[in-house]
Amino acid sequence: MSMKRRDFLKITSYGIAGTFLSLTGGVIVGRGSELLKKMDTSSSEKVKWAMVINTRAFQTEEDFNSVILACHRAHNVPDIPDKIREVKWIWKDTFVRGFPTAETKYIGDEIKKRPFLLLCNHCDNPPCVRVCPVKATFKRKDGIVMQDMHRCIGCKFCMAACPYGARNYNFYPPREYLRSVNPEFPTRSLGVVEKCIFCYHRLDEGLVPYCVEASKGKIFFGNLLDENSEVRKVIAENIILVRKPELGTNPKVFYII
Amino acid sequence: MVEKALRGGVWYWLWLLLLVSFIGLAFYFWLQEHHHGAGMLTGLHRDLTWGFHIGQLAFFVGVAASAVMIVLPYYFHNYKEFGKITVLAEFLAVGAVIIAMLSVFVVMGQPTRVLYVILNPTPNSLIFWDLTVLSTYLFLNLLCGWMVLHSEYKGTKYPSWLKPFIYWAILWGPSIHIVTAFLLQGLPGRHYWLTAIMAPRFLASAFSAGPALLIVIALLLKKIANFNVGDKAIQTISKIVIYAFIINLLFLFFEVFTAFYSGIHSHMAPFLYLFFGYEGHREWVPVMWASMILGIVGLVLLLIPSLRRSETTLTLGAISIFLSVWIEKGVALMVGGFTPNVFETVTPYKPTIPEIMIATGVWSLGLLIITVLYKITLSVYESKNLAVKTRG
Ligand code: SF4
Ligand code: SF4
């Protein structure tokens, strides 16, 4: 069955008209989503907490230990001897392990061996929050990634999702591994996940996190959305790294190199 | 119809007893784990939090999904040869879904809170979707299998209201496996899983391993229970197995090509660790090559028509393919996903005896349900045959 020339022309012109219509539609949709985005950032969020760690200032064992202990004691973090199943909210590790995608073959020995403090990055786009089936881990308005230890079902999905090894599963009954108990903070039970919570309880009282306080100026903490904040200043003035930026998680813990 | 499950010989009851004791043992170890902690009883650790059990989830969801390869030709294309084996496939899917769901349940650190998943539906979590699609699939297969068998029992055709459910189940089969692949393939920083071909490869490996298991079961039933699903059916299924398995191998090749030709270290590392060892760690190398060799053996045995037609070599081939996929998907998939870990170093994992015993209990529970359902199926067909004989 052959087509008449007139029909053919008619169909072609419909096709062309249709293409133009869809293009216009596409442009409108594209513009619209941009507009929506603009409206979104103009919403009420004024605070986004961030941390900047001055790795050059951390020199001695004591510098690290005082910070780690301040956090772990206050939060009843159990001291578990089994190193591959321990619980830690903030800890010391090497540059090579903390930043495995960075070029490390030819860098200087000093930085290669320099210990880094690692902790939850309170990612702006946190995969751990995305995967949790019960909202036991969730993001607050001020950007803190929270962990509800009384709701967690212990599925460990979030641990598969976190690309920074920042989460801890209680492989051992945690209360049996506490040297002393801080009555102000809850202890945990077996089989739940826990991690750093950016001391939200202290921020709510107008205080800085324990680690920041114990670091005596080696860790900066503040509001990333405030252009005049100290964190913004030190980020602008120094060479800064974040862990695995290529994954799009947008970490909010920064490292001065 | 149910009463038929209660009438069996000595071997039937002994087999059930064996399964029940495995379940009891698993329950004991599971209680121990929740008393002393996973650290005392399992091989899991900070850098590998999903091990043997979640591997079983991935594998058995596949077995369940693969029922579609039998159900679809029978109901949709009216392929009569699959008449008897379709009910077997549907009931196998029921057992496999139960194994899959229980495998997730046993890894929960706080099992008493598991209802939160339903009480607080969280659609951004794939676990929520997995639970939803798996329970729906369980219901659909139980319904379809049971109704079809019941009409067989009554000597009628299944009621027409069942049709939509049958089609629903056909659509649902692949979807349960796609969702299960999505659990893994959307995680940033897990290079072995972060691949768009994960879901298609899951389907391909499932459509070979699941029907391979069905072949073994069918041939076993022929031997021990004198229940013949028909040679033609088995031959057709063996062709399904081999085509799916070839596609699975091709997908594996695509993965390896992309990782190694691009030369991106983090994508090559899990393959290197699994097949050749990484930073001096070679824990899984023999296991991986065992899976490869089994795969090749299965491929040869099922590809050559004369070997495929002999029941002995067919059985061997089907078992090889089943085991090959099981090693790769039921065990190595988790190991490769977590090794190298997020620090790009190796923390080795070996499943412990308690872990394996708990998994055995989970398999046993699935098998128990399959056994009972099969017992009923076989009895229905038997009484029908008798009826035909006495009448004739
Ligand atoms: S570092 Fe890990 S645990 Fe912390 S917010 Fe990011 S993904 Fe979640
Ligand atoms: S382990 Fe707890 S916090 Fe993590 S995903 Fe599961 S329920 Fe959520």
XYZ file of C-alpha atoms and ligand atoms in Angstrom:
665
model
C 0.000 0.000 0.000
C 1.689 3.186 -1.139
C 1.095 6.579 0.342
C -0.136 9.556 -1.662
C 2.193 12.523 -1.873
C -0.300 14.790 -0.182
C -0.710 12.395 2.731
C 3.015 12.070 3.048
C 3.457 15.854 3.246
C 0.644 16.086 5.739
C 2.156 13.472 8.024
C 5.605 15.041 7.795
C 4.298 18.462 8.705
C 2.429 16.992 11.668
C 5.677 15.391 12.717
C 7.574 18.681 12.508
C 4.854 20.562 14.368
C 4.825 17.851 17.029
C 8.578 18.095 17.475
C 8.360 21.855 18.014
C 5.549 21.416 20.489
C 7.519 18.859 22.500
C 10.564 21.115 22.432
C 8.522 23.985 23.838
C 7.129 21.639 26.441
C 10.640 20.481 27.295
C 11.841 24.049 27.724
C 8.927 24.880 29.982
C 9.473 21.805 32.131
C 13.208 22.524 32.297
C 12.654 26.145 33.348
C 9.970 25.108 35.786
C 12.223 22.712 37.650
C 14.882 25.440 37.865
C 12.316 27.798 39.324
C 11.236 25.164 41.822
C 14.840 24.671 42.887
C 15.207 28.399 43.481
C 12.105 28.416 45.608
C 13.504 25.486 47.566
C 16.765 27.172 48.598
C 14.877 30.277 49.650
C 13.149 28.177 52.287
C 13.733 28.627 56.000
C 16.984 26.659 56.513
C 19.506 29.033 58.017
C 21.895 26.660 59.743
C 24.009 23.869 58.364
C 26.564 22.625 60.848
C 30.041 21.805 59.625
C 33.393 20.868 61.081
C 36.897 21.743 59.939
C 39.796 19.723 61.342
C 43.217 21.306 61.248
C 45.300 18.189 60.682
C 48.547 20.163 60.926
C 47.820 21.120 64.502
C 47.339 17.539 65.695
C 50.842 16.440 66.617
C 51.095 14.259 69.704
C 49.270 11.124 70.831
C 47.790 13.271 73.562
C 46.268 15.677 71.011
C 44.281 12.820 69.509
C 43.492 10.895 72.654
C 42.062 13.825 74.552
C 39.609 14.494 71.738
C 38.622 10.861 71.265
C 38.241 10.232 74.977
C 36.157 13.351 75.511
C 33.650 12.078 72.966
C 33.690 8.411 73.909
C 33.378 9.010 77.644
C 30.540 11.467 77.321
C 28.606 9.224 74.960
C 29.168 5.918 76.725
C 30.991 4.403 73.773
C 32.044 0.885 74.761
C 35.713 -0.027 74.681
C 35.757 -3.245 72.687
C 39.055 -5.078 72.324
C 38.128 -6.918 69.099
C 39.516 -4.382 66.624
C 37.435 -5.388 63.610
C 34.226 -5.227 65.644
C 34.924 -2.229 67.860
C 32.660 0.768 68.339
C 34.120 4.200 67.663
C 32.535 7.535 66.974
C 35.730 9.433 66.259
C 39.070 7.772 65.712
C 42.583 8.054 64.379
C 43.518 6.621 61.017
C 46.058 7.185 58.250
C 45.704 9.512 55.276
C 45.925 6.576 52.867
C 42.986 4.791 54.487
C 40.914 7.890 55.010
C 41.406 9.204 51.485
C 41.920 6.029 49.457
C 41.083 7.629 46.124
C 43.708 10.362 46.490
C 47.061 10.005 44.783
C 49.385 8.635 47.422
C 52.280 7.063 45.559
C 54.543 10.063 45.337
C 53.298 12.273 48.126
C 55.614 13.126 50.971
C 56.189 10.729 53.821
C 55.005 13.257 56.353
C 51.480 13.466 54.956
C 51.381 9.775 54.118
C 52.025 8.973 57.778
C 50.108 11.903 59.255
C 47.244 10.578 61.382
C 43.783 11.914 60.623
C 40.725 12.104 62.806
C 37.871 10.316 61.090
C 34.191 10.467 62.028
C 30.761 10.613 60.445
C 30.766 13.321 57.771
C 27.155 14.310 58.325
C 26.800 14.139 54.579
C 24.449 16.633 53.004
C 23.263 13.853 50.723
C 23.565 10.877 53.058
C 23.184 7.391 51.589
C 22.717 5.946 55.072
C 19.512 7.946 55.544
C 18.233 6.929 52.122
C 18.440 3.198 52.878
C 17.181 2.971 56.465
C 13.846 1.098 56.438
C 12.560 2.542 59.718
C 13.861 6.146 59.695
C 16.170 5.285 62.590
C 18.764 7.403 60.869
C 17.486 10.721 59.561
C 18.682 14.210 58.720
C 17.738 17.175 60.857
C 16.950 20.576 59.364
C 20.355 21.828 60.459
C 22.015 19.019 58.491
C 22.924 16.719 61.371
C 22.522 13.060 60.485
C 20.877 11.557 63.522
C 20.788 8.035 64.863
C 17.869 6.763 66.927
C 19.271 3.774 68.777
C 15.862 2.876 70.188
C 14.288 2.521 66.812
C 17.084 0.853 64.850
C 16.240 -2.749 63.925
C 19.860 -3.638 63.326
C 19.523 -4.547 59.662
C 22.945 -3.002 58.942
C 21.830 -1.685 55.559
C 23.177 1.746 56.505
C 26.592 0.225 57.141
C 26.644 -1.169 53.635
C 25.576 2.235 52.356
C 28.018 4.479 54.238
C 31.158 4.788 52.127
C 33.211 6.090 55.052
C 33.026 3.278 57.600
C 31.546 5.746 60.055
C 28.863 3.482 61.466
C 29.150 0.962 64.260
C 27.113 -2.134 64.905
C 27.016 -3.410 68.451
C 28.492 -6.845 67.865
C 28.987 -7.282 71.611
C 26.708 -6.340 74.529
C 27.936 -2.740 74.852
C 27.126 -2.245 78.521
C 29.603 -4.959 79.486
C 32.414 -2.954 77.924
C 31.886 0.369 79.644
C 34.517 1.479 82.174
C 32.293 4.207 83.573
C 28.810 5.333 82.706
C 27.748 8.905 82.047
C 24.190 8.970 83.392
C 23.294 11.942 81.190
C 23.541 9.928 78.003
C 21.778 6.638 77.198
C 23.708 3.398 76.965
C 22.907 1.074 74.093
C 21.763 -2.478 73.667
C 23.121 -5.328 71.589
C 22.396 -5.317 67.889
C 21.816 -1.641 67.134
C 23.843 0.786 65.060
C 25.374 3.964 66.467
C 27.654 6.764 65.338
C 28.657 10.386 65.902
C 25.679 12.710 66.223
C 27.591 16.025 66.065
C 26.634 16.536 69.741
C 23.244 17.870 68.727
C 22.273 17.864 72.411
C 25.073 20.355 73.115
C 24.357 22.486 70.069
C 20.750 22.757 71.187
C 22.094 24.193 74.446
C 24.371 26.613 72.633
C 27.581 24.669 73.335
C 30.120 23.270 70.845
C 30.624 19.489 70.494
C 32.832 17.717 73.043
C 35.594 16.973 70.550
C 35.755 20.618 69.454
C 36.004 21.745 73.045
C 38.695 19.194 73.902
C 40.745 20.000 70.811
C 41.580 23.480 72.178
C 41.253 25.253 68.845
C 42.423 22.501 66.525
C 38.888 21.741 65.339
C 36.585 24.468 64.058
C 32.841 24.179 64.154
C 30.137 26.429 62.820
C 27.424 27.308 60.377
C 28.275 26.629 56.749
C 25.489 28.913 55.514
C 26.812 31.940 57.391
C 29.423 33.641 55.196
C 31.076 35.268 58.189
C 31.366 32.139 60.284
C 34.764 30.875 61.356
C 34.373 27.621 59.433
C 33.694 29.493 56.204
C 36.766 31.619 56.802
C 39.153 28.743 57.460
C 37.723 26.802 54.512
C 38.336 29.773 52.234
C 41.836 30.451 53.488
C 43.301 26.939 53.525
C 43.824 23.929 51.316
C 40.881 21.743 52.171
C 40.049 18.101 51.512
C 36.875 16.138 52.060
C 36.675 12.367 51.920
C 35.602 10.777 48.617
C 34.007 13.869 47.064
C 33.412 11.911 43.844
C 30.536 9.992 45.438
C 28.283 13.039 45.668
C 27.555 12.591 49.359
C 28.732 16.166 50.132
C 30.571 15.627 53.405
C 30.414 18.421 55.967
C 33.618 17.477 57.759
C 36.538 19.282 56.125
C 40.253 18.678 56.566
C 42.940 21.365 56.451
C 45.996 19.778 54.871
C -6.774 -31.728 50.245
C -4.636 -30.700 53.234
C -5.169 -34.051 54.918
C -2.991 -35.653 52.257
C 0.061 -34.114 53.883
C -0.637 -36.210 56.972
C -0.555 -39.550 55.245
C 2.970 -40.584 54.440
C 5.396 -43.440 54.809
C 8.271 -43.842 57.222
C 10.753 -42.047 54.984
C 8.470 -39.082 54.634
C 8.220 -38.666 58.400
C 11.922 -39.257 58.948
C 12.738 -36.588 56.391
C 10.411 -34.127 58.109
C 11.969 -35.005 61.445
C 15.436 -34.297 60.062
C 14.315 -30.916 58.777
C 12.666 -30.056 62.068
C 15.837 -30.893 63.985
C 17.859 -28.592 61.738
C 15.332 -25.850 62.379
C 15.616 -26.438 66.125
C 19.400 -26.287 65.980
C 19.283 -23.062 63.998
C 16.896 -21.585 66.519
C 19.338 -22.445 69.292
C 22.242 -20.707 67.535
C 20.065 -17.729 66.702
C 19.131 -17.343 70.367
C 22.795 -17.612 71.286
C 23.639 -14.869 68.821
C 21.086 -12.570 70.363
C 22.392 -13.320 73.800
C 26.162 -13.087 73.307
C 26.200 -10.871 70.229
C 27.017 -11.410 66.587
C 30.655 -10.771 67.450
C 30.860 -14.061 69.351
C 29.037 -16.213 66.833
C 29.373 -14.836 63.332
C 32.214 -13.848 61.051
C 30.671 -10.456 60.337
C 32.624 -7.351 61.249
C 32.712 -3.578 60.805
C 33.847 -3.812 57.208
C 31.489 -6.585 56.138
C 28.094 -6.315 57.733
C 26.111 -8.425 55.295
C 27.437 -11.923 54.851
C 26.195 -15.423 54.258
C 22.537 -14.724 55.066
C 22.001 -11.776 52.756
C 23.746 -13.868 50.099
C 20.983 -16.439 50.601
C 18.433 -13.680 50.167
C 19.898 -12.727 46.790
C 20.127 -16.329 45.655
C 16.741 -17.591 46.795
C 14.824 -14.588 45.576
C 16.307 -15.651 42.248
C 15.073 -19.209 42.646
C 11.634 -17.855 43.453
C 11.612 -15.455 40.530
C 12.654 -18.169 38.114
C 9.276 -19.906 38.473
C 8.191 -17.417 35.867
C 10.192 -19.324 33.254
C 7.834 -22.276 33.710
C 4.639 -20.454 34.577
C 4.797 -18.063 31.646
C 5.023 -20.632 28.827
C 2.301 -22.715 30.447
C -0.346 -20.083 31.110
C 0.576 -17.477 28.564
C 1.624 -19.544 25.568
C -0.431 -22.535 26.569
C 2.584 -24.849 26.494
C 0.837 -28.003 27.675
C 4.003 -29.983 28.436
C 4.557 -27.835 31.506
C 1.213 -28.828 33.020
C 2.520 -30.966 35.839
C 5.743 -29.127 36.511
C 4.065 -25.732 36.786
C 2.568 -26.558 40.166
C 5.972 -27.814 41.299
C 7.563 -24.542 40.159
C 4.959 -22.442 41.949
C 5.392 -24.325 45.209
C 9.183 -24.185 44.878
C 8.797 -20.417 44.593
C 6.762 -20.394 47.806
C 9.539 -22.191 49.706
C 12.243 -20.011 48.131
C 10.495 -16.765 49.085
C 10.196 -17.990 52.652
C 13.908 -18.821 52.714
C 14.703 -15.374 51.296
C 12.549 -13.466 53.771
C 13.785 -15.444 56.757
C 17.378 -14.888 55.647
C 16.845 -11.163 56.123
C 15.035 -11.661 59.382
C 17.905 -13.611 60.944
C 20.390 -10.791 60.374
C 18.320 -8.239 62.264
C 20.024 -7.177 65.448
C 16.672 -6.261 67.034
C 14.177 -8.812 65.732
C 11.444 -7.650 68.085
C 11.375 -4.283 66.337
C 10.943 -5.748 62.880
C 7.317 -4.638 62.671
C 8.545 -1.042 62.533
C 9.270 -1.693 58.862
C 5.555 -2.118 58.252
C 4.331 0.394 60.822
C 6.554 3.155 59.445
C 6.556 2.556 55.714
C 9.693 4.225 54.351
C 9.473 4.177 50.564
C 12.967 5.566 50.064
C 14.380 2.357 51.538
C 14.612 -0.618 49.219
C 14.044 -2.980 52.153
C 10.498 -1.696 52.369
C 9.932 -2.470 48.692
C 11.637 -5.810 48.924
C 9.403 -6.822 51.792
C 6.315 -5.640 49.930
C 7.066 -7.381 46.633
C 8.256 -10.576 48.312
C 5.180 -10.993 50.473
C 2.930 -10.253 47.520
C 4.751 -12.839 45.455
C 4.455 -15.370 48.255
C 0.726 -14.840 48.401
C 0.311 -14.993 44.623
C 2.193 -18.252 44.213
C 0.461 -19.894 47.110
C -2.896 -18.824 45.725
C -2.230 -19.815 42.114
C -0.511 -23.095 42.937
C -3.174 -24.104 45.425
C -6.166 -23.173 43.272
C -4.786 -24.908 40.207
C -4.048 -28.034 42.203
C -7.452 -27.892 43.819
C -9.195 -27.839 40.472
C -7.012 -30.728 39.390
C -8.252 -32.509 42.524
C -11.851 -31.758 41.613
C -11.220 -32.629 38.009
C -12.192 -29.197 36.706
C -10.342 -26.291 35.144
C -9.174 -23.543 37.513
C -11.725 -20.741 38.004
C -11.516 -17.843 35.587
C -11.119 -15.235 38.349
C -7.688 -16.721 38.936
C -6.422 -15.560 35.519
C -5.575 -11.983 36.576
C -3.686 -13.324 39.590
C -1.710 -15.670 37.371
C -0.688 -12.815 35.075
C 0.095 -10.685 38.076
C 2.409 -13.392 39.398
C 4.133 -13.586 36.015
C 4.820 -9.858 36.062
C 5.842 -10.016 39.691
C 8.508 -12.708 39.257
C 11.152 -10.540 37.588
C 10.218 -7.553 39.718
C 11.110 -9.257 43.005
C 14.558 -9.951 41.675
C 15.044 -6.488 40.237
C 14.153 -4.928 43.578
C 16.587 -7.268 45.322
C 19.333 -6.196 42.924
C 18.440 -2.571 43.631
C 19.182 -3.178 47.321
C 22.791 -3.512 46.306
C 23.365 -1.712 43.056
C 22.438 1.762 44.296
C 25.043 2.061 47.039
C 27.826 4.573 46.429
C 31.289 3.314 47.173
C 30.553 -0.404 46.778
C 32.218 -0.808 43.430
C 31.432 -4.467 42.872
C 27.718 -3.763 43.160
C 27.522 -0.327 41.612
C 26.762 -1.528 38.127
C 23.679 -1.191 35.959
C 24.035 -4.773 34.834
C 23.460 -6.113 38.324
C 19.696 -6.495 37.892
C 19.843 -8.111 34.428
C 22.626 -10.393 35.599
C 20.585 -11.339 38.651
C 17.755 -12.353 36.323
C 20.034 -14.339 34.032
C 21.711 -16.234 36.853
C 18.344 -16.842 38.506
C 16.766 -18.150 35.334
C 19.559 -20.705 35.073
C 19.975 -21.766 38.698
C 16.266 -21.903 39.572
C 15.148 -24.119 36.692
C 18.312 -26.218 37.177
C 17.106 -26.943 40.693
C 13.683 -27.769 39.337
C 15.206 -30.306 36.924
C 17.006 -32.020 39.788
C 13.830 -32.061 41.871
C 11.756 -33.426 38.982
C 14.234 -36.202 38.258
C 14.407 -37.033 41.954
C 10.614 -37.256 42.209
C 10.614 -39.558 39.221
C 13.054 -41.885 41.010
C 11.697 -41.865 44.530
C 8.017 -41.087 44.097
C 7.286 -42.406 40.645
C 6.006 -39.004 39.600
C 6.896 -38.158 36.023
C 6.544 -34.593 34.822
C 7.356 -35.681 31.274
C 10.646 -35.890 29.417
C 9.697 -33.170 27.009
C 9.140 -30.704 29.849
C 12.520 -31.507 31.338
C 14.258 -31.149 28.002
C 12.655 -27.758 27.398
C 13.654 -26.565 30.852
C 17.219 -27.709 30.313
C 17.348 -25.489 27.232
C 16.062 -22.556 29.286
C 18.795 -23.248 31.835
C 21.559 -23.290 29.279
C 20.483 -20.152 27.414
C 20.104 -18.206 30.649
C 23.447 -19.464 31.871
C 25.214 -18.385 28.690
C 23.700 -14.916 29.047
C 24.861 -14.863 32.666
C 28.428 -15.685 31.613
C 28.268 -13.000 28.954
C 27.185 -10.447 31.545
C 30.095 -11.493 33.739
C 32.389 -10.915 30.778
C 30.901 -7.433 30.260
C 31.606 -6.607 33.891
C 35.171 -7.802 33.688
C 35.742 -5.966 30.421
C 34.431 -2.662 31.753
C 36.466 -2.911 34.949
C 39.731 -3.938 33.349
C 39.669 -2.023 30.058
C 38.764 1.216 31.824
C 41.537 0.398 34.242
C 39.755 2.094 37.149
C 41.433 0.601 40.138
C 38.473 0.522 42.489
C 36.398 -1.392 39.936
C 39.083 -3.967 39.306
C 39.939 -4.506 42.961
C 37.001 -6.762 43.966
C 37.534 -8.965 40.920
C 41.239 -9.167 41.687
C 40.504 -10.041 45.303
C 37.996 -12.755 44.427
C 39.841 -14.399 41.546
C 43.527 -13.762 42.161
C 43.960 -12.364 45.638
C 44.612 -8.780 46.739
C 47.353 -7.437 48.967
C 48.349 -10.947 49.927
C 44.810 -12.038 50.775
C 43.664 -15.069 48.810
C 40.849 -16.440 51.013
C 38.239 -16.736 48.269
C 40.386 -17.572 45.249
C 39.853 -21.376 45.345
C 36.131 -20.939 45.935
C 35.750 -18.596 42.969
C 37.598 -20.915 40.640
C 35.520 -23.826 41.891
C 32.467 -21.850 40.835
C 34.010 -21.180 37.419
C 34.953 -24.813 36.867
C 31.513 -26.006 37.936
C 30.038 -23.503 35.519
C 32.124 -24.763 32.612
C 31.289 -28.399 33.443
C 27.599 -27.542 33.559
C 27.879 -25.630 30.318
C 29.444 -28.579 28.482
C 27.047 -31.143 29.928
C 23.963 -29.157 29.049
C 25.108 -27.741 25.739
C 25.863 -31.029 23.982
C 22.483 -32.483 22.986
C 23.385 -36.138 23.531
C 24.620 -35.422 27.056
C 21.593 -33.298 27.779
C 19.298 -36.141 26.818
C 20.875 -38.641 29.191
C 19.360 -38.303 32.639
C 22.634 -38.917 34.464
C 24.631 -36.227 32.691
C 21.664 -33.883 32.735
C 21.421 -34.218 36.510
C 25.148 -33.660 36.907
C 25.032 -30.639 34.641
C 22.062 -29.112 36.440
C 23.712 -29.629 39.830
C 26.950 -28.046 38.567
C 25.184 -24.955 37.304
C 23.137 -24.653 40.458
C 26.246 -24.834 42.638
C 28.242 -22.532 40.392
C 25.617 -19.807 40.653
C 25.082 -20.453 44.345
C 28.751 -19.906 45.153
C 28.911 -16.801 43.049
C 25.664 -15.207 44.156
C 24.979 -16.792 47.514
C 28.457 -16.231 48.925
C 30.933 -14.311 46.772
C 28.522 -11.503 45.917
C 28.628 -10.271 49.499
C 32.358 -10.822 49.915
C 33.149 -8.932 46.710
C 30.807 -6.090 47.609
C 32.566 -5.492 50.911
C 36.152 -6.349 49.930
C 38.224 -4.275 49.522
C 36.425 -2.303 52.208
C 35.701 1.442 52.218
C 39.320 2.099 53.188
C 40.445 0.074 50.153
C 42.080 -2.518 52.381
C 41.128 -6.125 53.083
C 39.387 -7.387 56.212
C 38.766 -11.057 55.446
C 35.431 -12.709 56.140
C 34.667 -16.370 56.643
C 31.204 -17.560 57.573
C 31.291 -19.379 60.898
C 29.659 -22.705 61.814
C 26.803 -20.982 63.711
C 26.147 -18.781 60.672
C 26.001 -21.809 58.415
C 23.850 -23.708 60.916
C 21.370 -20.833 61.072
C 21.259 -20.775 57.277
C 20.722 -24.553 57.265
C 17.766 -24.075 59.544
C 16.349 -21.443 57.232
C 16.786 -23.717 54.209
C 15.193 -26.547 56.176
C 12.121 -24.505 56.942
C 11.761 -23.675 53.252
C 12.294 -27.323 52.354
C 9.746 -28.420 54.931
C 7.091 -26.251 53.360
C 8.057 -27.392 49.870
C 7.970 -31.030 50.998
C 4.490 -30.748 52.437
C 3.163 -28.916 49.388
C 4.760 -31.473 47.070
C 3.345 -34.322 49.111
C -0.135 -32.931 48.587
C 0.515 -32.381 44.881
C 1.790 -35.903 44.363
C -1.112 -37.434 46.249
C -3.620 -35.485 44.188
C -2.104 -36.727 40.957
C -1.834 -40.247 42.322
C -5.490 -40.468 43.295
C -6.425 -39.066 39.904
C -4.395 -41.759 38.155
C -6.025 -44.414 40.307
C -9.430 -43.048 39.479
C -8.641 -43.184 35.776
C -7.374 -46.740 36.131
C -10.391 -48.047 38.048
C -12.783 -46.331 35.713
C -10.893 -47.486 32.632
S 29.523 9.626 56.823
Fe 28.350 7.750 56.576
S 27.080 7.667 58.390
Fe 27.784 9.753 58.238
S 26.174 10.816 57.093
Fe 27.719 10.166 55.611
S 26.956 8.209 54.891
Fe 25.856 8.637 56.785
S 20.808 -0.768 61.016
Fe 19.374 0.614 62.063
S 19.931 2.655 61.396
Fe 20.915 1.225 60.003
S 19.506 1.023 58.278
Fe 19.009 -0.628 59.686
S 17.439 0.185 61.024
Fe 18.353 1.947 59.975
